[in-house]
XYZ file of C-alpha atoms in Angstrom:
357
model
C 8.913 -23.608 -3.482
C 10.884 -24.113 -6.633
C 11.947 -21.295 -8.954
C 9.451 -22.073 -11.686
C 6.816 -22.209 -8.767
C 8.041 -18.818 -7.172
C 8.815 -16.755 -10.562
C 5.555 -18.073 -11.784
C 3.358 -16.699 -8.620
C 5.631 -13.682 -8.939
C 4.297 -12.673 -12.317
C 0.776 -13.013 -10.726
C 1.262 -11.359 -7.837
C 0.455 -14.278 -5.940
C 1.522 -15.637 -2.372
C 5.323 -16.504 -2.310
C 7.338 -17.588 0.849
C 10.293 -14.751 -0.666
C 10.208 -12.625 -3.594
C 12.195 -14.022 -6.610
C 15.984 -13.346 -7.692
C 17.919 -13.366 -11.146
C 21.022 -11.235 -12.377
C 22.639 -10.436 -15.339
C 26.237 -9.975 -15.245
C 28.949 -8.609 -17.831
C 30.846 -11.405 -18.860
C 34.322 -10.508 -17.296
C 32.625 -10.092 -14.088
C 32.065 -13.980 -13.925
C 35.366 -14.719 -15.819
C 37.033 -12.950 -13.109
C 35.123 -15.089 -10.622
C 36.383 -18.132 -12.067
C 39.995 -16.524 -12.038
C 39.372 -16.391 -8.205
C 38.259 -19.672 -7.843
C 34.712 -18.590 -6.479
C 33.270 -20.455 -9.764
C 33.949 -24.201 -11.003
C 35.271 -23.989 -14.733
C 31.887 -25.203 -16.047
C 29.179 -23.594 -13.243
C 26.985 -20.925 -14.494
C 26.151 -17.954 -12.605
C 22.367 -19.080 -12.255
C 23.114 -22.545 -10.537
C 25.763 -21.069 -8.511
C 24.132 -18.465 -7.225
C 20.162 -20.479 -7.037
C 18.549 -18.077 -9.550
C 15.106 -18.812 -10.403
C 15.104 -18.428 -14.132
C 17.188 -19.685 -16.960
C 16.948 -18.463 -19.890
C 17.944 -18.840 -23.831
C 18.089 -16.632 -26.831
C 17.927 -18.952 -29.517
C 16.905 -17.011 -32.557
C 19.440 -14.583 -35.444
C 17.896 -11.684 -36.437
C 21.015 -10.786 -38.627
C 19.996 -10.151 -42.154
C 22.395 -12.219 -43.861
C 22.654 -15.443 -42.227
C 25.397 -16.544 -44.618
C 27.405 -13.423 -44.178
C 31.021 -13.879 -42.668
C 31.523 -10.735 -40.579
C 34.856 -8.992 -42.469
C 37.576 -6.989 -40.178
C 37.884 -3.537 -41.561
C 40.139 -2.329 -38.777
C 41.913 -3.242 -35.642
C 44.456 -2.081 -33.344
C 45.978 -3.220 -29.708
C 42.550 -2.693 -28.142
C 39.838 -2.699 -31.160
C 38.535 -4.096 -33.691
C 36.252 -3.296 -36.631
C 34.260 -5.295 -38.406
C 31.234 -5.185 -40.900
C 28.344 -7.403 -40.056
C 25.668 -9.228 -41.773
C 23.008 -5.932 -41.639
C 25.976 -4.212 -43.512
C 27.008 -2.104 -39.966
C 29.891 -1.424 -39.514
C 31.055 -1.746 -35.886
C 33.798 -1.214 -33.375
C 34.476 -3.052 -30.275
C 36.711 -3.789 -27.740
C 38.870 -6.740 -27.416
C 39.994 -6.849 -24.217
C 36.580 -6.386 -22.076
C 32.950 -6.503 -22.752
C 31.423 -3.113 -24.182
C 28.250 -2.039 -25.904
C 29.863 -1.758 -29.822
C 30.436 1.812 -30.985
C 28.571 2.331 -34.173
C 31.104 3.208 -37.143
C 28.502 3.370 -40.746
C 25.909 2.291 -41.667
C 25.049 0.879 -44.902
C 21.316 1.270 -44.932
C 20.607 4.649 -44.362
C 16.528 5.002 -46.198
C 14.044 3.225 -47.068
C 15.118 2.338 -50.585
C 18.266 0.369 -49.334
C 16.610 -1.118 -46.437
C 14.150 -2.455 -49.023
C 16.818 -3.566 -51.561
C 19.343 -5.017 -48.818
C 17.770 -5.897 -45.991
C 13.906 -6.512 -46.331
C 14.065 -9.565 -48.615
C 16.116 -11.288 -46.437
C 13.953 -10.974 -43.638
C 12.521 -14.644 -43.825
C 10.942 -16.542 -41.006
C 13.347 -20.110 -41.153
C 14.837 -22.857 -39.580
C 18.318 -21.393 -40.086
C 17.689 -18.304 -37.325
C 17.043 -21.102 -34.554
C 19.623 -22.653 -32.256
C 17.000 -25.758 -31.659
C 19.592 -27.198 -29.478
C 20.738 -24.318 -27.018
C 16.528 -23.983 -26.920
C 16.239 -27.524 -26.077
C 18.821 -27.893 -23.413
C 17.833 -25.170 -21.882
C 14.502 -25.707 -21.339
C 15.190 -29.563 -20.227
C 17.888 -28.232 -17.761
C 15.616 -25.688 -16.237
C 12.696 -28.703 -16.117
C 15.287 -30.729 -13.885
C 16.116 -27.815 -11.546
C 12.789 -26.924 -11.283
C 13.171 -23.637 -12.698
C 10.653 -20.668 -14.620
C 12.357 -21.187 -18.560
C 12.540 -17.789 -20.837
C 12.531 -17.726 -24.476
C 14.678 -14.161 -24.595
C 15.648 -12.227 -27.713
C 15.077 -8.771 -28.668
C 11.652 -6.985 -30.019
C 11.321 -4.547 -32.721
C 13.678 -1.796 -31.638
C 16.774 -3.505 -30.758
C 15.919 -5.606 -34.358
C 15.935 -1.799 -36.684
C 19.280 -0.003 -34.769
C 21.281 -2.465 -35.791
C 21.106 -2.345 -39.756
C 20.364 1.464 -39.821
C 21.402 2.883 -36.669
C 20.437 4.857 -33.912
C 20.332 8.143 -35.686
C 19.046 7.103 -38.925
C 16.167 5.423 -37.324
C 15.288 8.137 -35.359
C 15.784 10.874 -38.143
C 13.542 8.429 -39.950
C 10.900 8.732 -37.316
C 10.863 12.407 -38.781
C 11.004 12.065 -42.019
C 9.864 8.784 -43.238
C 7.839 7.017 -40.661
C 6.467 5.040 -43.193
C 9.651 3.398 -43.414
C 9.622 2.827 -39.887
C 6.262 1.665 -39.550
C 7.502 -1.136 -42.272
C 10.427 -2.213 -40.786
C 8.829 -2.443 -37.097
C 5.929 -4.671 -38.876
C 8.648 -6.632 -40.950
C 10.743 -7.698 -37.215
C 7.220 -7.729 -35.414
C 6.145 -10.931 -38.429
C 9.796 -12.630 -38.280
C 9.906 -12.841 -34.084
C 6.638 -14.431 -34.035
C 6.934 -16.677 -37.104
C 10.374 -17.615 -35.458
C 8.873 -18.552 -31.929
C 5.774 -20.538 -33.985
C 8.506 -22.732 -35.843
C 10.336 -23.264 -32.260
C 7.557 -24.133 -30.198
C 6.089 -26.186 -32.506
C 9.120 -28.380 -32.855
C 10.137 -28.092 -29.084
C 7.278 -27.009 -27.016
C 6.486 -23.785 -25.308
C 8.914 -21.602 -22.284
C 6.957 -20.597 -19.725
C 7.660 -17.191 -20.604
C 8.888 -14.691 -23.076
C 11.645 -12.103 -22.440
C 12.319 -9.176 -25.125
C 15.181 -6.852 -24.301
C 14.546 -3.399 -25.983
C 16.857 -0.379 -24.558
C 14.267 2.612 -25.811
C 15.913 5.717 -23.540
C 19.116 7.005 -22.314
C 19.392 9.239 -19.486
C 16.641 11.340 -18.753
C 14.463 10.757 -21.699
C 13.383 8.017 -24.197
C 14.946 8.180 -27.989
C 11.680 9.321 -28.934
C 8.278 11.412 -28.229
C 5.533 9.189 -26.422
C 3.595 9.801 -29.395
C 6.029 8.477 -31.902
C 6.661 5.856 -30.155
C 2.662 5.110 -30.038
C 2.370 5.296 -33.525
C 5.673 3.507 -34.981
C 6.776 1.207 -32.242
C 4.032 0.349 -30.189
C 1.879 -1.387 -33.243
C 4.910 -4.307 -33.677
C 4.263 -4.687 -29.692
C 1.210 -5.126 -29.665
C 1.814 -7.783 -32.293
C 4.164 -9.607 -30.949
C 2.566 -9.637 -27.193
C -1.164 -10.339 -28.460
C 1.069 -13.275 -30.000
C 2.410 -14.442 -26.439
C -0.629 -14.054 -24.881
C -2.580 -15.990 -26.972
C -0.400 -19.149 -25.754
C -0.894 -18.150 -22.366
C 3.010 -16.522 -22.116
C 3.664 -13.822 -19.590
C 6.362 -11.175 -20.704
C 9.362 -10.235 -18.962
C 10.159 -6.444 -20.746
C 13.788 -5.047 -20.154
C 14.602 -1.582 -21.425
C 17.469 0.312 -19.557
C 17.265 4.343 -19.969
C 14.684 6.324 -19.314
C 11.338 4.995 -20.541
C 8.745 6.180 -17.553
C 7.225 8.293 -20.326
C 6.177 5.359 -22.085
C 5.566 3.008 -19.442
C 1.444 3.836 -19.742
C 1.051 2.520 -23.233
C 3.669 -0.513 -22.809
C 1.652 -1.465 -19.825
C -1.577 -1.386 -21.738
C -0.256 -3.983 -24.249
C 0.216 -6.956 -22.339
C 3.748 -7.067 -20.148
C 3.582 -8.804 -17.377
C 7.014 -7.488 -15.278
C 8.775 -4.733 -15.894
C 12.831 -5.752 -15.689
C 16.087 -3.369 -15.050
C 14.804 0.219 -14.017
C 18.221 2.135 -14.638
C 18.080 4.484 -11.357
C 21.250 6.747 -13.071
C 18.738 6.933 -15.684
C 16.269 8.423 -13.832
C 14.193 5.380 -12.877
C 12.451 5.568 -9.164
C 11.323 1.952 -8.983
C 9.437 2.966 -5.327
C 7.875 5.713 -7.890
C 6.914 3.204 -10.442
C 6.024 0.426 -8.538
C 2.864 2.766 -6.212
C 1.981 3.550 -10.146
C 1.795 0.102 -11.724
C 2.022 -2.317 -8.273
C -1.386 -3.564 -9.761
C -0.660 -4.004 -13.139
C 2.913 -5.588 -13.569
C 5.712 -7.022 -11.282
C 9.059 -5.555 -11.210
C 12.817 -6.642 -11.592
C 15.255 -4.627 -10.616
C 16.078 -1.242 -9.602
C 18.320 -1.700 -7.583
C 21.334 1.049 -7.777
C 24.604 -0.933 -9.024
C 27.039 1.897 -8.788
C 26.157 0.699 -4.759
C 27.289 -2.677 -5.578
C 30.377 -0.734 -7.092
C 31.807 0.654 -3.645
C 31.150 -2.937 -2.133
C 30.569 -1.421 0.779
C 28.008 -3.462 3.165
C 26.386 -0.292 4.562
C 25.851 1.381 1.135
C 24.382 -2.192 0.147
C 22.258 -2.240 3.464
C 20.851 1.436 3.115
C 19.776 0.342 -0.518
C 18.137 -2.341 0.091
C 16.585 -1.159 3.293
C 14.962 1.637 1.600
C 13.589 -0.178 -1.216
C 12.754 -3.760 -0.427
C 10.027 -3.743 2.358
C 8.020 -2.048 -0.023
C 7.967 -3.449 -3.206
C 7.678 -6.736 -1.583
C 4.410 -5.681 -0.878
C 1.898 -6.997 -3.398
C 4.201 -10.345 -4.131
C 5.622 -8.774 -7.424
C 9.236 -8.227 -7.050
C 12.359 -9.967 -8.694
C 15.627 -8.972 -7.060
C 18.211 -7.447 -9.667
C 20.561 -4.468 -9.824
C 19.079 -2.217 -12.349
C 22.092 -2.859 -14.831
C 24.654 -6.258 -15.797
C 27.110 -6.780 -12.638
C 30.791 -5.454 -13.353
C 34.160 -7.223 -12.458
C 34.567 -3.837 -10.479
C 31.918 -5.692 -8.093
C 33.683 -7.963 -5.801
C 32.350 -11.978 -5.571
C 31.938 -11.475 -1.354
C 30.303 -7.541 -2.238
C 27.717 -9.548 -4.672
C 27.195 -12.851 -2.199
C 26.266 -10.190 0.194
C 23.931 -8.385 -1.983
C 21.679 -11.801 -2.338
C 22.007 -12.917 1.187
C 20.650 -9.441 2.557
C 18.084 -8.805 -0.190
C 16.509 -12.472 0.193
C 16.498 -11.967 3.930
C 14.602 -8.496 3.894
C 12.576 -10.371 1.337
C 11.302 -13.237 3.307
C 7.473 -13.649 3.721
């Protein structure tokens, strides 16, 4: 069974001969690898390892394509630069972080409509046709199930205003939310209309949106039902209209709004932070009908690479979410360096072997 076979019965919950695997790993964790001498200088993660999907993330949501980001500050280990949203960010030079928000230059509605709005256009310029197109004709020749990824309407709106204006804005102007989550909803699909008219269609869609932290979403369920949801439903009434099954990510805590998500069309449900406070055996006797799953699998166990941590793991969790033929294998976060290569080889040999049909 090829990967594009398997990932494709997967997201159906149809009979597979094992249950499907991808990763995602922090870029100095397969840097390191190559260091080692575990990776050839130009081998991916996905072929070395026989992942089922590949995947590209072709489109710039960045306000101002023409922008040149501007250093405002550095040091031995940082460096901060504004961006093409006007943010103003901080990051690290020497390893792969999440950037530490600095300012923000739109801060309301009335700059957001001034700065950021009317360059919001759907265009040629935002696509990487090529990346797209080599993707999608490498994954054709390994017989593998191609993504479209990028992010949806949340991960589009923190970046130019922020995490904390955004959700201060949920209070006081939701309006302004509303607007910006239909402005992103409009440019992602115009975007992927464009693409797949030029290049043809993935066989699947995957939007990364991180909507909780640990213990709780960013926001109420019912704010997120009224400001978030609508550029969703959008966007995923747009896939499904071509026939596209969704791949969701969101790392935090986001069980609270896993009922309405559900509802509006995903088709697998992808990272399920357990630190979070994620119970994938929880979730999956909840939605094992409804969705597949990918992920959930504890990586601070991968982090003691020890092989009876790893076994007890994957023991307690595999035999039963392989169940209904829904289950990708993933940790339920990006693989550190701290993982050893022989710790992760072990982590795929064991899971595909307790996940054998």
């Amino acid at each position: 069974m090829t990967g594009k076979e398997r990932a494709s019965r997967i997201l159906k919950h149809e009979k597979i001969d094992r249950i499907g695997l991808f990763e995602h790993f922090w870029g100095d964790t397969w840097r390191k690898w190559q260091r080692e001498g575990h990776l050839a200088g130009d081998e991916t993660v996905e072929d070395h390892f026989g992942f089922d999907i590949i995947g590209s993330g072709p489109f710039r949501l960045v306000a101002d394509l023409d922008f040149v980001p501007e250093v405002v500050a550095e040091d031995e280990d940082t460096i901060t630069s504004l961006d093409g949203n006007g943010a103003t960010l901080k990051r690290h030079k020497h390893h792969e972080t999440t950037p530490e928000h600095v300012d923000f230059s739109v801060k309301d509605r009335v700059l957001w409509e001034k700065n950021i709005k009317p360059l919001l256009t759907p265009s040629p310029e935002r696509i990487n046709f090529e990346a797209y197109r080599n993707a999608k004709k490498k994954a054709e020749e390994k017989g593998k199930f191609f993504t479209c990824g990028g992010v949806n309407v949340f991960e589009s709106i923190h970046p130019v205003c922020g995490h904390v204006n955004m959700l201060m804005g949920m209070i006081d102007d939701p309006d302004w939310i509303a607007d910006m989550v239909d402005t992103y909803a409009k440019l992602i699909v115009e975007l992927q209309k464009i693409l797949f008219e030029a290049e043809g269609c993935p066989d699947g869609l995957w939007y990364y949106e991180d909507l909780g932290y640990k213990g709780s979403p960013f926001m109420s369920p019912q704010m997120f039902r009224d400001m978030i949801l609508p550029g969703y439903e959008y966007s995923f009434n747009s896939a499904k209209s071509k026939d596209l099954p969704i791949i969701f990510h969101s790392c935090g805590f986001v069980e609270p709004l896993l009922p309405d998500i559900v509802k509006a069309g995903i088709d697998c449900l992808q990272v399920i932070e357990v630190k979070a406070g994620m119970d994938l055996l929880k979730l999956y006797d909840l939605y094992k009908n409804d969705i597949a799953f990918m992920g959930g699998i504890d990586v601070r166990v991968l982090y003691s690479n020890d092989k009876a941590l790893i076994d007890k793991e994957l023991e307690a969790k595999i035999p039963i979410v392989k169940q209904n033929n829904n289950f990708f294998l993933h940790s339920d976060h990006s693989i550190p360096d701290t993982v050893d290569y022989e710790t992760y080889c072990y982590f795929v040999e064991r899971g595909l072997e307790l996940g054998k049909y």
